[in-house]
Amino acid sequence: MSGILVWSLILALTALTKAQRRPFPSESHDKPGVLCLNGGSSLSSLSGRHLLCLCAEGFSGSRCETDTSVSCFDGIGQLYVGPVSKSASGRECLEWDSEKALEIGVYLKSLIVGGHKHCRNPDFSRRPWCFVKTPSGIMKEDCDIPRCSKDHGSDQDSLAVSQSGWRCGQAEGRSMKVVGGALSMLERHPWMAAIYSRKSRGRFFTCGGSLISPCWILTAAHCFPDGAQTLVHKLSVVLGKKAINETDVQSEQEFRVSELFIHEHFDNTDGNFNNDIALLKIRGPDGRCAKESSSVKTVCIPGPNVSLSDGTSCTVTGYGREHEGSWFYSQYLKEAQVKILSQDLCSSKEYYGNMITENMLCAGSPDWSSDACKGDSGGPLVCRVQDRVFLFGVVSWGEGCSRAFRPGVYAKVSNYYHWILEKSGLTSLS
């Protein structure tokens, strides 16, 4: 027995000596066959079997995977190995190798290091995150970890906006008037997005949306009835689309959806779709985001709580039904001129009463002839301010189409300025 004890002590002392050196960041990556990370050493039994890791100073965990001194992250946090283990909502993170977490994120199985529950970013999301248990099931949530540098910590999407040379809200072209609205040229609304969902019988048009940055689409939360359980890999987005049942390779750009953020407080309990807002992150087959062209441009987002004067003329666009009783969508992109109604009027008993919240705005035509309709959901309500076009509303709900005293109701985009920045990781929306 004494010989075994002496041998174990020699191994332990050797490992401790090696563990004094703190590694450079480049040494933090997991490597095939490496049992202990970040300069840690493996303590083995006489048979050569790994028993435990002796970690370098400042590191902990079964594989020394956690740097206890880290309190912030750079870039998108791909190299973050800090100790935070709670999401931004305050929920406790699940262990990465828990059966339920791996069931949802099975693609992460080979990327996760160690059986821990600290926030990480193994799939190149915009910041460190983890799986948490919610009343709706297990979900992916961002972690509340500050960036190390406010000036240089923007992610790839923020960089794309600042370096792309894009200037939001630029449009051109003319329209041809038709009953109840206008057939619209793409150049008039180059931020218009068509969202599709793939089902067993093929691909189906789901909702409209708006391109607010090269990588992000703003749309309505109610477009995704499955909520957090929505299968994002079955969603796709097409920009520069003239008609939902036709393809123009010269003008269109198609993308897959890599992330979906539905507003945490979206509520349809009263049938009024409060907080009806959602974000889609898009990526092309080559991993790139949207490329600016005459038919693909970004729309501007108004600042926090900015509002327009009552009676301001704005435009709503979409591929929806031309009449309330129509069985089919318009197919072609259409636009209609509507005017902003006062909050007091829209929430009066003659209109929608207490169904209108501060997160909504109403718009309609004076003679009730023009309105958004079924199929226009998620699409843009835009208003021109000086020489630029701003997205003030997202098509949300309404009673029928073009009914008297029943104007279209839109999610008030300016109320979600900070939410959009938080979820997208963008540094500005101008």
Coordinates of C-alpha atoms in Angstrom, one line a residue, residues 5-421:
L5 CA 0.6 6.1 -2.0
V6 CA 4.1 7.3 -2.9
W7 CA 3.3 6.9 -6.6
S8 CA 0.1 8.8 -6.3
L9 CA 1.8 11.7 -4.5
I10 CA 4.5 11.9 -7.2
L11 CA 1.8 12.1 -9.9
A12 CA -0.1 14.8 -7.9
L13 CA 3.0 16.9 -7.3
T14 CA 4.0 16.7 -10.9
A15 CA 0.5 17.8 -12.0
L16 CA 0.4 20.7 -9.6
T17 CA 3.7 22.0 -10.8
K18 CA 2.4 22.0 -14.4
A19 CA -0.8 23.6 -13.3
Q20 CA 0.8 26.9 -12.2
R21 CA 1.1 28.2 -15.7
R22 CA -1.9 30.2 -16.9
P23 CA -2.5 29.5 -20.6
F24 CA -3.0 32.0 -23.4
P25 CA -6.5 32.2 -24.9
S26 CA -5.4 30.1 -27.9
E27 CA -4.8 27.2 -25.6
S28 CA -8.4 27.2 -24.4
H29 CA -9.9 25.2 -27.3
D30 CA -10.7 21.5 -26.8
K31 CA -8.6 19.1 -28.8
P32 CA -9.1 15.4 -29.6
G33 CA -7.8 13.3 -26.8
V34 CA -7.3 16.2 -24.4
L35 CA -9.0 15.4 -21.1
C36 CA -8.2 18.5 -19.1
L37 CA -8.5 22.0 -20.6
N38 CA -6.8 25.4 -20.0
G39 CA -3.5 24.0 -18.7
G40 CA -5.1 21.5 -16.4
S41 CA -3.4 18.1 -15.8
S42 CA -4.9 14.7 -15.7
L43 CA -4.4 12.6 -12.5
S44 CA -4.4 8.9 -13.4
S45 CA -4.7 5.7 -11.5
L46 CA -1.9 3.0 -11.6
S47 CA -3.7 1.3 -14.5
G48 CA -3.5 4.6 -16.5
R49 CA -7.2 5.4 -16.2
H50 CA -8.0 9.1 -15.9
L51 CA -9.3 10.0 -12.4
L52 CA -9.7 13.7 -12.3
C53 CA -8.3 17.0 -13.6
L54 CA -6.0 19.2 -11.5
C55 CA -6.8 22.7 -12.8
A56 CA -4.6 25.7 -13.2
E57 CA -5.2 28.7 -10.9
G58 CA -8.4 30.5 -11.9
F59 CA -10.0 27.5 -13.6
S60 CA -12.5 25.0 -12.3
G61 CA -14.9 22.3 -13.5
S62 CA -14.5 18.6 -14.1
R63 CA -12.4 19.3 -17.2
C64 CA -11.1 22.8 -16.1
E65 CA -13.5 24.2 -18.7
T66 CA -14.5 27.3 -16.6
D67 CA -12.4 30.5 -16.2
T68 CA -13.7 31.9 -12.9
S69 CA -12.0 35.3 -13.6
V70 CA -14.0 36.1 -16.8
S71 CA -16.8 38.6 -16.4
C72 CA -17.5 39.7 -20.0
F73 CA -17.2 38.6 -23.6
D74 CA -15.8 39.9 -26.8
G75 CA -17.3 39.7 -30.3
I76 CA -20.1 37.1 -30.3
G77 CA -18.6 35.3 -27.2
Q78 CA -17.5 32.2 -29.1
L79 CA -14.4 32.0 -26.8
Y80 CA -16.3 32.8 -23.6
V81 CA -15.6 30.3 -20.9
G82 CA -16.8 32.2 -17.8
P83 CA -18.9 31.0 -14.9
V84 CA -22.3 32.6 -15.6
S85 CA -25.0 29.9 -15.5
K86 CA -28.2 31.9 -15.6
S87 CA -30.1 33.3 -18.6
A88 CA -31.1 37.0 -19.0
S89 CA -34.6 36.1 -17.6
G90 CA -33.0 34.8 -14.4
R91 CA -33.6 31.1 -15.2
E92 CA -31.0 28.5 -14.2
C93 CA -29.2 27.0 -17.2
L94 CA -29.6 23.3 -17.9
E95 CA -26.5 21.1 -18.1
W96 CA -25.3 20.9 -21.7
D97 CA -25.2 17.1 -21.7
S98 CA -28.6 16.7 -20.0
E99 CA -30.8 14.3 -22.0
K100 CA -33.5 16.9 -22.7
A101 CA -31.1 19.6 -23.8
L102 CA -29.3 17.3 -26.2
E103 CA -32.7 16.1 -27.5
I104 CA -33.4 19.7 -28.7
G105 CA -29.8 20.7 -29.6
V106 CA -28.4 17.4 -30.7
Y107 CA -26.2 19.2 -33.2
L108 CA -24.3 20.7 -30.3
K109 CA -23.4 17.3 -28.7
S110 CA -19.9 17.2 -30.2
L111 CA -19.3 20.9 -29.5
I112 CA -20.0 21.2 -25.8
V113 CA -17.1 20.8 -23.4
G114 CA -17.8 19.1 -20.1
G115 CA -21.0 18.3 -18.2
H116 CA -21.6 21.8 -16.9
K117 CA -24.3 24.4 -17.2
H118 CA -22.4 27.6 -17.9
C119 CA -23.4 30.0 -20.7
R120 CA -21.5 29.3 -24.0
N121 CA -21.8 30.1 -27.7
P122 CA -21.0 26.8 -29.6
D123 CA -23.2 27.5 -32.6
F124 CA -22.1 31.0 -33.5
S125 CA -25.2 32.8 -32.2
R126 CA -25.0 36.5 -31.4
R127 CA -23.9 36.1 -27.8
P128 CA -23.4 33.3 -25.1
W129 CA -26.6 31.4 -24.3
C130 CA -27.9 28.3 -22.7
F131 CA -31.0 26.0 -22.5
V132 CA -33.5 26.8 -19.8
K133 CA -36.8 25.2 -18.6
T134 CA -39.8 27.4 -19.1
P135 CA -43.6 26.9 -18.7
S136 CA -43.7 26.4 -22.5
G137 CA -40.9 23.8 -22.4
I138 CA -37.1 23.9 -22.8
M139 CA -35.9 26.9 -24.7
K140 CA -32.7 28.6 -25.8
E141 CA -32.2 31.9 -24.0
D142 CA -29.4 34.5 -24.1
C143 CA -27.3 35.1 -21.0
D144 CA -27.0 38.4 -19.3
I145 CA -23.3 38.9 -19.7
P146 CA -21.8 42.3 -20.6
R147 CA -19.5 42.9 -23.5
C148 CA -15.9 43.6 -22.7
S149 CA -15.8 46.6 -25.0
K150 CA -18.9 48.7 -25.8
D151 CA -17.0 50.4 -28.7
H152 CA -15.7 47.2 -30.3
G153 CA -18.0 44.5 -29.2
S154 CA -20.6 44.6 -32.0
D155 CA -21.3 41.3 -33.8
Q156 CA -21.0 40.4 -37.4
D157 CA -24.4 41.9 -38.3
S158 CA -23.6 45.3 -36.7
L159 CA -20.3 45.3 -38.7
A160 CA -22.2 44.5 -41.9
V161 CA -24.5 47.5 -41.4
S162 CA -21.6 49.9 -40.7
Q163 CA -19.4 48.7 -43.5
S164 CA -21.9 47.8 -46.2
G165 CA -22.6 51.4 -47.2
W166 CA -26.3 50.8 -47.0
R167 CA -28.5 53.8 -46.2
C168 CA -32.0 52.8 -45.0
G169 CA -35.3 54.1 -46.3
Q170 CA -34.3 54.7 -49.9
A171 CA -37.0 53.9 -52.5
E172 CA -37.9 54.8 -56.1
G173 CA -40.3 54.0 -58.9
R174 CA -44.0 54.6 -59.5
S175 CA -47.2 52.6 -59.0
M176 CA -50.2 51.7 -61.1
K177 CA -53.5 52.4 -59.3
V178 CA -56.1 49.6 -59.0
V179 CA -59.3 49.3 -56.9
G180 CA -58.6 49.3 -53.2
G181 CA -54.9 49.7 -53.6
A182 CA -52.0 49.7 -56.1
L183 CA -49.9 47.1 -57.8
S184 CA -46.5 48.0 -56.5
M185 CA -43.1 48.0 -58.1
L186 CA -40.4 46.4 -56.1
E187 CA -38.3 49.5 -56.2
R188 CA -41.0 51.3 -54.2
H189 CA -40.8 48.9 -51.3
P190 CA -37.4 47.1 -51.6
W191 CA -37.5 46.1 -47.9
M192 CA -40.5 43.9 -48.5
A193 CA -39.9 40.3 -47.4
A194 CA -41.9 37.1 -48.2
I195 CA -41.8 34.5 -45.4
Y196 CA -42.4 30.8 -46.4
S197 CA -42.9 27.7 -44.4
R198 CA -42.1 24.2 -45.7
K199 CA -44.6 21.5 -45.1
S200 CA -45.1 17.9 -46.3
R201 CA -47.0 19.1 -49.4
G202 CA -44.5 21.8 -50.3
R203 CA -43.6 25.4 -49.5
F204 CA -46.4 27.8 -48.5
F205 CA -46.4 31.6 -48.1
T206 CA -46.9 32.5 -44.5
C207 CA -46.4 36.2 -43.9
G208 CA -44.8 39.4 -45.0
G209 CA -41.9 41.1 -43.3
S210 CA -39.4 44.0 -43.6
L211 CA -35.7 44.0 -44.1
I212 CA -34.3 46.2 -41.3
S213 CA -30.6 45.3 -41.7
P214 CA -28.8 42.9 -44.1
C215 CA -29.3 40.0 -41.7
W216 CA -32.6 40.7 -40.0
I217 CA -36.3 40.7 -40.9
L218 CA -39.0 42.3 -38.6
T219 CA -42.4 40.6 -38.8
A220 CA -45.4 39.7 -36.6
A221 CA -45.3 37.2 -33.7
H222 CA -48.7 35.8 -34.6
C223 CA -47.2 34.5 -37.9
F224 CA -45.7 31.7 -35.8
P225 CA -48.5 29.9 -34.0
D226 CA -46.2 27.3 -32.6
G227 CA -44.3 30.0 -30.7
A228 CA -41.0 28.7 -29.2
Q229 CA -41.6 25.3 -30.8
T230 CA -41.5 26.7 -34.3
L231 CA -39.1 24.7 -36.5
V232 CA -36.9 27.5 -37.9
H233 CA -35.2 25.1 -40.3
K234 CA -38.5 24.9 -42.2
L235 CA -38.7 28.7 -42.6
S236 CA -37.3 30.6 -45.5
V237 CA -37.3 34.3 -46.6
V238 CA -37.3 35.7 -50.1
L239 CA -36.4 39.4 -50.8
G240 CA -37.1 41.2 -54.0
K241 CA -40.2 39.1 -54.8
K242 CA -42.8 40.5 -57.2
A243 CA -45.3 37.7 -56.7
I244 CA -45.6 34.9 -54.2
N245 CA -46.3 32.3 -56.9
E246 CA -43.6 33.4 -59.4
T247 CA -39.8 33.4 -59.3
D248 CA -37.6 36.1 -60.8
V249 CA -33.9 35.1 -60.5
Q250 CA -32.8 38.6 -61.5
S251 CA -34.4 40.4 -58.6
E252 CA -34.9 37.7 -55.9
Q253 CA -32.6 36.7 -53.0
E254 CA -33.5 33.7 -51.0
F255 CA -32.4 32.8 -47.4
R256 CA -32.8 30.2 -44.7
V257 CA -33.8 31.3 -41.2
S258 CA -31.2 30.6 -38.5
E259 CA -32.9 32.3 -35.5
L260 CA -36.4 33.4 -34.5
F261 CA -37.1 35.8 -31.7
I262 CA -40.8 36.1 -30.7
H263 CA -41.5 38.9 -28.2
E264 CA -41.5 37.5 -24.7
H265 CA -44.7 39.2 -23.8
F266 CA -46.7 38.5 -27.0
D267 CA -50.2 37.9 -25.7
N268 CA -53.4 37.1 -27.6
T269 CA -55.5 36.4 -24.5
D270 CA -57.9 39.2 -25.4
G271 CA -57.8 38.5 -29.1
N272 CA -55.8 41.7 -29.8
F273 CA -52.2 40.4 -30.3
N274 CA -50.5 42.7 -27.8
N275 CA -46.7 42.9 -28.5
D276 CA -47.2 41.3 -31.9
I277 CA -43.5 41.5 -33.0
A278 CA -40.9 39.0 -34.0
L279 CA -37.4 39.0 -35.5
L280 CA -35.9 36.5 -38.0
K281 CA -32.2 36.2 -38.7
I282 CA -31.4 35.2 -42.2
R283 CA -28.4 33.5 -43.9
G284 CA -27.9 32.6 -47.6
P285 CA -26.5 29.3 -48.9
D286 CA -23.0 30.9 -48.8
G287 CA -23.5 32.1 -45.2
R288 CA -23.9 35.7 -46.3
C289 CA -26.8 38.1 -45.6
A290 CA -28.7 40.3 -48.0
K291 CA -26.9 42.1 -50.8
E292 CA -28.1 45.6 -51.7
S293 CA -29.7 46.1 -55.1
S294 CA -32.5 48.2 -56.7
S295 CA -35.0 45.6 -55.4
V296 CA -33.4 44.9 -52.0
K297 CA -32.8 47.6 -49.5
T298 CA -33.3 48.2 -45.8
V299 CA -36.1 50.3 -44.2
C300 CA -35.4 52.8 -41.4
I301 CA -36.6 52.2 -37.8
P302 CA -38.0 55.2 -35.9
G303 CA -36.4 56.0 -32.5
P304 CA -37.8 55.0 -29.2
N305 CA -41.4 56.1 -28.7
V306 CA -41.4 58.3 -31.8
S307 CA -44.9 58.9 -33.0
L308 CA -46.5 60.6 -36.0
S309 CA -49.2 63.3 -36.1
D310 CA -52.7 62.1 -36.5
G311 CA -53.7 62.1 -40.2
T312 CA -50.2 61.4 -41.5
S313 CA -50.4 59.5 -44.8
C314 CA -48.6 56.2 -44.9
T315 CA -48.4 53.1 -47.0
V316 CA -49.1 49.4 -46.3
T317 CA -47.9 46.7 -48.6
G318 CA -48.4 43.0 -48.9
Y319 CA -49.4 39.9 -50.9
G320 CA -52.7 39.5 -49.0
R321 CA -56.3 39.2 -50.1
E322 CA -57.8 42.0 -52.2
H323 CA -61.2 41.6 -50.5
E324 CA -62.4 40.3 -47.2
G325 CA -64.4 37.4 -48.8
S326 CA -61.7 36.5 -51.3
W327 CA -60.5 32.9 -51.3
F328 CA -57.1 33.7 -52.7
Y329 CA -54.2 36.0 -51.9
S330 CA -53.4 38.8 -54.3
Q331 CA -50.2 36.9 -55.5
Y332 CA -48.7 40.2 -56.6
L333 CA -47.2 42.8 -54.3
K334 CA -49.8 45.6 -53.6
E335 CA -49.8 48.8 -51.7
A336 CA -52.5 51.0 -50.2
Q337 CA -52.5 54.5 -48.8
V338 CA -53.9 54.9 -45.3
K339 CA -53.8 57.6 -42.6
I340 CA -52.7 57.4 -39.0
L341 CA -55.7 57.6 -36.6
S342 CA -55.5 59.0 -33.1
Q343 CA -55.1 56.6 -30.2
D344 CA -58.2 58.1 -28.5
L345 CA -60.3 57.6 -31.6
C346 CA -59.2 54.0 -32.2
S347 CA -59.8 53.0 -28.6
S348 CA -63.2 54.7 -28.4
K349 CA -66.4 52.5 -28.1
E350 CA -67.3 53.2 -31.8
Y351 CA -64.0 51.6 -32.9
Y352 CA -62.1 48.9 -30.9
G353 CA -62.5 50.1 -27.3
N354 CA -60.1 48.7 -24.7
M355 CA -58.6 46.2 -27.1
I356 CA -56.2 48.8 -28.3
T357 CA -53.0 49.0 -26.2
E358 CA -50.1 51.5 -26.1
N359 CA -48.1 49.0 -28.3
M360 CA -50.5 49.5 -31.2
L361 CA -51.4 52.1 -33.7
C362 CA -54.3 52.3 -36.1
A363 CA -54.5 53.4 -39.7
G364 CA -57.2 53.4 -42.4
S365 CA -58.5 55.4 -45.4
P366 CA -61.1 58.1 -44.8
D367 CA -63.7 56.3 -46.9
W368 CA -62.7 52.8 -45.6
S369 CA -61.8 51.7 -49.1
S370 CA -58.2 50.7 -48.5
D371 CA -56.9 48.4 -45.7
A372 CA -54.6 45.5 -44.9
C373 CA -56.3 42.1 -45.2
K374 CA -55.6 38.4 -44.5
G375 CA -52.2 37.5 -45.9
D376 CA -50.7 40.9 -45.2
S377 CA -49.7 39.9 -41.6
G378 CA -46.2 40.9 -40.6
G379 CA -45.8 43.3 -43.6
P380 CA -44.8 46.9 -43.3
L381 CA -46.7 50.1 -42.7
V382 CA -44.2 52.8 -43.8
C383 CA -44.3 56.5 -43.7
R384 CA -41.9 59.0 -45.3
V385 CA -40.1 61.5 -43.1
Q386 CA -38.2 64.1 -45.1
D387 CA -36.3 62.0 -47.7
R388 CA -36.3 58.6 -46.0
V389 CA -38.9 55.9 -45.4
F390 CA -39.5 54.6 -41.8
L391 CA -41.2 51.4 -40.7
F392 CA -43.8 52.7 -38.1
G393 CA -46.1 49.6 -38.1
V394 CA -46.2 45.9 -38.6
V395 CA -49.5 44.5 -39.9
S396 CA -51.1 42.8 -36.9
W397 CA -54.9 42.5 -36.8
G398 CA -58.3 44.0 -37.6
E399 CA -61.9 43.1 -37.8
G400 CA -62.5 42.1 -41.4
C401 CA -61.0 44.1 -44.2
S402 CA -62.0 47.7 -45.1
R403 CA -65.0 47.7 -42.7
A404 CA -66.3 51.1 -41.5
F405 CA -64.9 52.0 -38.0
R406 CA -62.7 48.9 -38.1
P407 CA -59.2 50.2 -39.3
G408 CA -56.1 48.1 -39.5
V409 CA -54.2 47.7 -36.3
Y410 CA -50.4 47.6 -36.3
A411 CA -47.6 46.8 -33.8
K412 CA -46.1 50.2 -33.0
V413 CA -42.5 49.6 -34.1
S414 CA -41.0 52.6 -32.2
N415 CA -42.0 50.9 -28.9
Y416 CA -39.6 48.1 -29.7
Y417 CA -36.5 50.0 -30.7
H418 CA -34.5 48.7 -27.7
W419 CA -35.9 45.2 -28.0
I420 CA -34.8 45.0 -31.6
L421 CA -31.3 46.2 -30.7

